[in-house]
Amino acid sequence: MSFIISTQAELLKTKRTSSFWLPITGAAFIPLMLFISFFAGDDASKAAVLKDPWTKYLSMGWELFCVLLLPMYIILVSTLITQIEYRNNSWKQVFASPQSLGNIFFSKFLTVHVIIIFCFLLFNFFMILAAVLANVFNPKFTFLSSNINWQTLLQLNLKTYIAALGIIAVQFWVSLRFKNFIVPLGIGVALVIIAIVAMAAQVVHIYKYPYSFPILTYDFMQKKNRPFLENHELNSIGYFIFFTLIGFLDMKLRKEKG
Amino acid sequence: MTSTAIIKTIGLTYYFNKNHKTLDNINLEVQRGSIYGFLGPNGAGKTTTLRLLLGLLKKQQGSIQVFGKEFDQHRIECLKHIGSLIEQPSLYGHLTAKENLEIYRKIYGTSKDRIGFVLQLVGLEATGKKKAKQFSLGMKQRLSIAIALLHNPELLILDEPTNGLDPNGIIETRELVKKLNRENGVTIIVSSHMLTEVERMATHVGIIHKGKLLFEGTLPELQNLKNRQSFIQIDTSNNNAALSLLAEHGAQNTNGYVVLPFKEKTITAAINKKLVEQHIDVYLLQPKQNDLEQLFIDITSDN
């Protein structure tokens, strides 16, 4: 019960911060680009006239989402949520209020997840909206006459989220650790770039590196007959548990709070 | 009614680094219903002590009892009844006064009407949609006090609440502290580096310097200490003669005056008589008190 209250308080704190606009702009960016490219004669417009346009179109969007947007978004949201306290010098008030350290840590962590999930939902919505709208403007497109494979889409959402759990835990920890927001931002961006380079170079140990997990999930979703959870997704859960614990202990054992 | 300690620390010692004791064996006792002025120059260890009391610093040595319970083991229970304002205001700048209070209202589980009540108490009821970051420092400080008061705490810990306020703000804060103590029976610990400030509102005083608690007692006790340090200031037609004449009383030349310790009125009269009998004209003879400022300097410069 007290955890729910702490979380409600956390959500209240995000009011009027960019945590509202960030998911909207973040989620709308790729669909908007694709929407524009429908009319620019690019790949998207070729996909739009296929017999099954959704599969190709959605995969184009999700690739961009998994490679760059989602990791960057996680970095920004984690920083944003923890910076609310740092920026306002309010950690001390939080720690001097009657909340358990567990509630303080996990209510913030949950808030980060809620905002990321919000972004997932919006991304799905905007992706479909962009295609439907494009079809309305251009009747030659086949979106309206074809079906979306909801099951695959749901699976893609779920697996991508699981693949992102490792990044979320690491970023939340470093964001909580450092008062200067440049640090978690810099660390995050560097780790994302390493992931992209490692993917391109096809490094063998990529399955152990959390920042590449969403890309891997995207890749595996293009293949048929895969297990429900890939190895790297299990690794992601492992990283998630490990770094969540590290983050919590780090906060709990800190000599100086606030 | 027996006076009970609402806060008691025993042998509280704290090191920020190995070689330097920030707090050295602090034995604090704050009585229920008192306004405890926690006095000390900047860097004396006031904030460190208060942070320890709130659990913002991890205790290293000694024990802290709040409401008669070990703070470590009853952190949440204790914090439920403590309101605090530590150093500069910690407000969410992007939120209004009401929204700031709403966050803590949820956490403390207090009724909604408390928000209006505390806003009125600190005179911020008309700030409407104005965001906290647009507030003046005085308003921010008052809103912070409102947050500290929201859950009607038994104990209020205010760390330099008048810091950075204009004279009006200082007076308002002082009056608010007194009113809360008088009308609601809130025990208040208020730290300050200004003696006059503490003198004007506190019932009890603790003086801390370089991590050591040099004095703890009631305000009258502090005044007594002050009386003990009173002296007589004399100016005469021949101060040198007067000096040697009064040598047995411990007379000294200070700033061109003859100064000697004050003991009793009768002795003052005897001294005057003695001077006159020796044909020394007395221009000035007055008992003077070391004012608290002086005492404060004395107390803190001894160590």
CSV table of N, CA and C in Angstrom, one decimal, chain A residues 5-6 8-10 12-17 84-85 87-101 104 252-258, chain B residues 14-16 51 54-58 60 75-76 79-80 84-96 99 102-104 106-108 131 147:
chain,number,residue,atom,x,y,z
A,5,ILE,N,1.4,4.4,-2.8
A,5,ILE,CA,1.4,5.8,-2.5
A,5,ILE,C,2.7,6.5,-2.9
A,6,SER,N,3.8,5.9,-2.6
A,6,SER,CA,5.1,6.4,-3.0
A,6,SER,C,5.2,6.6,-4.5
A,8,GLN,N,2.6,6.9,-6.6
A,8,GLN,CA,1.7,8.0,-7.0
A,8,GLN,C,2.4,9.4,-6.8
A,9,ALA,N,3.1,9.5,-5.7
A,9,ALA,CA,3.8,10.7,-5.4
A,9,ALA,C,4.9,10.9,-6.5
A,10,GLU,N,5.6,9.9,-6.9
A,10,GLU,CA,6.6,10.0,-7.9
A,10,GLU,C,6.0,10.4,-9.2
A,12,LEU,N,3.3,12.2,-9.6
A,12,LEU,CA,2.9,13.6,-9.5
A,12,LEU,C,4.1,14.5,-9.8
A,13,LYS,N,5.3,14.0,-9.3
A,13,LYS,CA,6.5,14.9,-9.5
A,13,LYS,C,6.8,15.1,-11.0
A,14,THR,N,6.4,14.1,-11.8
A,14,THR,CA,6.7,14.2,-13.3
A,14,THR,C,5.9,15.2,-14.0
A,15,LYS,N,4.8,15.7,-13.3
A,15,LYS,CA,3.9,16.6,-14.0
A,15,LYS,C,4.7,17.9,-14.5
A,16,ARG,N,4.3,18.2,-15.7
A,16,ARG,CA,5.0,19.4,-16.4
A,16,ARG,C,6.5,19.2,-16.6
A,17,THR,N,7.0,18.0,-16.4
A,17,THR,CA,8.4,17.8,-16.8
A,17,THR,C,8.3,17.3,-18.2
A,84,ILE,N,15.0,15.0,-11.4
A,84,ILE,CA,14.0,15.8,-10.7
A,84,ILE,C,14.4,16.1,-9.3
A,85,GLU,N,15.0,15.1,-8.6
A,85,GLU,CA,15.5,15.3,-7.2
A,85,GLU,C,16.8,16.1,-7.1
A,87,ARG,N,18.1,18.2,-9.3
A,87,ARG,CA,18.0,19.5,-9.8
A,87,ARG,C,17.3,20.4,-8.7
A,88,ASN,N,16.4,19.8,-8.0
A,88,ASN,CA,15.7,20.6,-7.0
A,88,ASN,C,16.2,20.5,-5.6
A,89,ASN,N,17.3,19.8,-5.5
A,89,ASN,CA,18.0,19.6,-4.2
A,89,ASN,C,17.0,19.0,-3.2
A,90,SER,N,16.2,18.1,-3.7
A,90,SER,CA,15.1,17.6,-2.9
A,90,SER,C,15.3,16.1,-2.4
A,91,TRP,N,16.5,15.6,-2.7
A,91,TRP,CA,16.7,14.2,-2.1
A,91,TRP,C,16.6,14.2,-0.6
A,92,LYS,N,17.1,15.2,0.0
A,92,LYS,CA,17.1,15.2,1.5
A,92,LYS,C,15.7,15.2,2.0
A,93,GLN,N,14.8,15.9,1.3
A,93,GLN,CA,13.4,15.9,1.8
A,93,GLN,C,12.8,14.5,1.6
A,94,VAL,N,13.2,13.9,0.5
A,94,VAL,CA,12.7,12.5,0.2
A,94,VAL,C,13.1,11.5,1.3
A,95,PHE,N,14.4,11.6,1.6
A,95,PHE,CA,15.0,10.7,2.5
A,95,PHE,C,14.5,11.0,4.0
A,96,ALA,N,14.1,12.2,4.2
A,96,ALA,CA,13.7,12.6,5.6
A,96,ALA,C,12.2,12.4,5.7
A,97,SER,N,11.5,11.8,4.7
A,97,SER,CA,10.1,11.5,4.8
A,97,SER,C,10.0,10.1,5.1
A,98,PRO,N,8.8,9.7,5.8
A,98,PRO,CA,8.7,8.4,6.3
A,98,PRO,C,8.4,7.3,5.2
A,99,GLN,N,9.4,7.1,4.4
A,99,GLN,CA,9.3,6.1,3.3
A,99,GLN,C,10.5,5.1,3.5
A,100,SER,N,10.2,3.8,3.3
A,100,SER,CA,11.3,2.9,3.4
A,100,SER,C,12.3,3.2,2.2
A,101,LEU,N,13.5,2.8,2.3
A,101,LEU,CA,14.5,3.0,1.2
A,101,LEU,C,14.0,2.2,0.0
A,104,ILE,N,11.4,4.2,-1.8
A,104,ILE,CA,12.0,5.3,-2.5
A,104,ILE,C,12.6,4.9,-3.8
A,252,LYS,N,21.3,2.3,-0.7
A,252,LYS,CA,21.1,2.0,0.7
A,252,LYS,C,22.4,2.2,1.5
A,253,LEU,N,23.5,1.8,0.9
A,253,LEU,CA,24.7,1.8,1.7
A,253,LEU,C,25.5,3.1,1.6
A,254,ARG,N,24.9,4.1,0.8
A,254,ARG,CA,25.6,5.3,0.7
A,254,ARG,C,25.6,6.1,2.1
A,255,LYS,N,26.8,6.6,2.4
A,255,LYS,CA,26.9,7.2,3.7
A,255,LYS,C,26.1,8.5,3.8
A,256,GLU,N,26.0,9.2,2.7
A,256,GLU,CA,25.4,10.5,2.7
A,256,GLU,C,24.2,10.5,1.8
A,257,LYS,N,23.0,10.8,2.4
A,257,LYS,CA,21.8,10.7,1.6
A,257,LYS,C,21.2,12.1,1.4
A,258,GLY,N,21.0,12.5,0.2
A,258,GLY,CA,20.4,13.8,0.0
A,258,GLY,C,21.3,15.0,0.2
B,14,TYR,N,31.2,11.9,14.6
B,14,TYR,CA,31.1,11.7,13.2
B,14,TYR,C,32.4,12.2,12.4
B,15,TYR,N,32.9,11.4,11.6
B,15,TYR,CA,34.1,11.7,10.8
B,15,TYR,C,33.7,11.8,9.3
B,16,PHE,N,34.0,12.9,8.7
B,16,PHE,CA,33.9,12.9,7.2
B,16,PHE,C,35.1,12.3,6.6
B,51,ARG,N,21.5,16.4,10.3
B,51,ARG,CA,21.4,15.4,9.2
B,51,ARG,C,21.4,14.0,9.8
B,54,LEU,N,18.1,13.1,11.3
B,54,LEU,CA,17.1,12.7,10.3
B,54,LEU,C,17.5,11.4,9.5
B,55,GLY,N,18.6,10.9,9.8
B,55,GLY,CA,19.1,9.7,9.1
B,55,GLY,C,19.6,10.0,7.7
B,56,LEU,N,19.9,11.3,7.4
B,56,LEU,CA,20.4,11.6,6.1
B,56,LEU,C,21.9,11.3,6.1
B,57,LEU,N,22.5,11.2,7.2
B,57,LEU,CA,23.9,10.7,7.3
B,57,LEU,C,23.9,9.4,8.1
B,58,LYS,N,24.7,8.5,7.7
B,58,LYS,CA,24.8,7.2,8.4
B,58,LYS,C,25.6,7.4,9.7
B,60,GLN,N,27.8,6.9,12.8
B,60,GLN,CA,29.1,6.2,12.9
B,60,GLN,C,29.3,5.7,14.4
B,75,ARG,N,13.2,4.1,12.2
B,75,ARG,CA,13.4,5.3,11.3
B,75,ARG,C,12.0,5.8,10.8
B,76,ILE,N,11.3,4.9,10.2
B,76,ILE,CA,10.0,5.4,9.5
B,76,ILE,C,9.0,5.9,10.6
B,79,LEU,N,10.3,9.3,11.7
B,79,LEU,CA,10.1,10.3,10.7
B,79,LEU,C,8.7,10.8,10.4
B,80,LYS,N,7.8,9.9,10.8
B,80,LYS,CA,6.3,10.3,10.6
B,80,LYS,C,6.0,11.5,11.5
B,84,SER,N,10.9,18.6,8.7
B,84,SER,CA,12.3,19.1,8.6
B,84,SER,C,12.5,20.1,7.4
B,85,LEU,N,13.4,21.0,7.6
B,85,LEU,CA,13.9,21.9,6.6
B,85,LEU,C,15.4,22.0,6.8
B,86,ILE,N,16.1,21.3,5.9
B,86,ILE,CA,17.6,21.3,6.0
B,86,ILE,C,18.2,22.1,4.9
B,87,GLU,N,19.0,23.1,5.3
B,87,GLU,CA,19.7,24.0,4.4
B,87,GLU,C,18.7,24.6,3.4
B,88,GLN,N,19.1,24.7,2.2
B,88,GLN,CA,18.3,25.5,1.2
B,88,GLN,C,17.0,24.7,0.9
B,89,PRO,N,15.9,25.4,0.5
B,89,PRO,CA,14.7,24.7,0.2
B,89,PRO,C,14.8,23.6,-0.8
B,90,SER,N,14.1,22.5,-0.5
B,90,SER,CA,14.0,21.5,-1.5
B,90,SER,C,12.6,21.4,-2.1
B,91,LEU,N,12.4,22.2,-3.1
B,91,LEU,CA,11.0,22.2,-3.7
B,91,LEU,C,11.1,21.8,-5.1
B,92,TYR,N,10.0,21.3,-5.6
B,92,TYR,CA,10.0,20.9,-7.0
B,92,TYR,C,9.6,22.2,-7.8
B,93,GLY,N,10.6,22.8,-8.5
B,93,GLY,CA,10.5,24.1,-9.1
B,93,GLY,C,9.4,24.1,-10.2
B,94,HIS,N,9.1,23.0,-10.8
B,94,HIS,CA,8.2,23.0,-11.9
B,94,HIS,C,6.7,22.8,-11.4
B,95,LEU,N,6.6,22.7,-10.1
B,95,LEU,CA,5.2,22.5,-9.5
B,95,LEU,C,4.8,23.7,-8.7
B,96,THR,N,3.5,23.9,-8.6
B,96,THR,CA,3.0,25.0,-7.8
B,96,THR,C,3.1,24.6,-6.3
B,99,GLU,N,0.8,21.8,-5.5
B,99,GLU,CA,1.3,20.5,-6.0
B,99,GLU,C,2.5,19.9,-5.2
B,102,GLU,N,1.0,18.5,-2.2
B,102,GLU,CA,0.2,17.3,-2.5
B,102,GLU,C,1.1,16.1,-2.5
B,103,ILE,N,2.3,16.2,-3.0
B,103,ILE,CA,3.2,15.1,-3.0
B,103,ILE,C,3.5,14.6,-1.6
B,104,TYR,N,3.8,15.5,-0.7
B,104,TYR,CA,4.1,15.1,0.7
B,104,TYR,C,2.8,14.7,1.4
B,106,LYS,N,0.4,13.0,0.2
B,106,LYS,CA,0.2,11.6,-0.1
B,106,LYS,C,1.1,10.7,0.8
B,107,ILE,N,2.4,11.1,0.8
B,107,ILE,CA,3.4,10.3,1.6
B,107,ILE,C,3.1,10.2,3.1
B,108,TYR,N,2.7,11.4,3.6
B,108,TYR,CA,2.4,11.4,5.1
B,108,TYR,C,0.9,10.9,5.3
B,131,LYS,N,4.6,28.8,-10.3
B,131,LYS,CA,5.5,27.7,-10.0
B,131,LYS,C,6.5,28.0,-8.9
B,147,ILE,N,5.7,22.6,4.1
B,147,ILE,CA,5.9,21.1,3.9
B,147,ILE,C,6.3,20.5,5.2
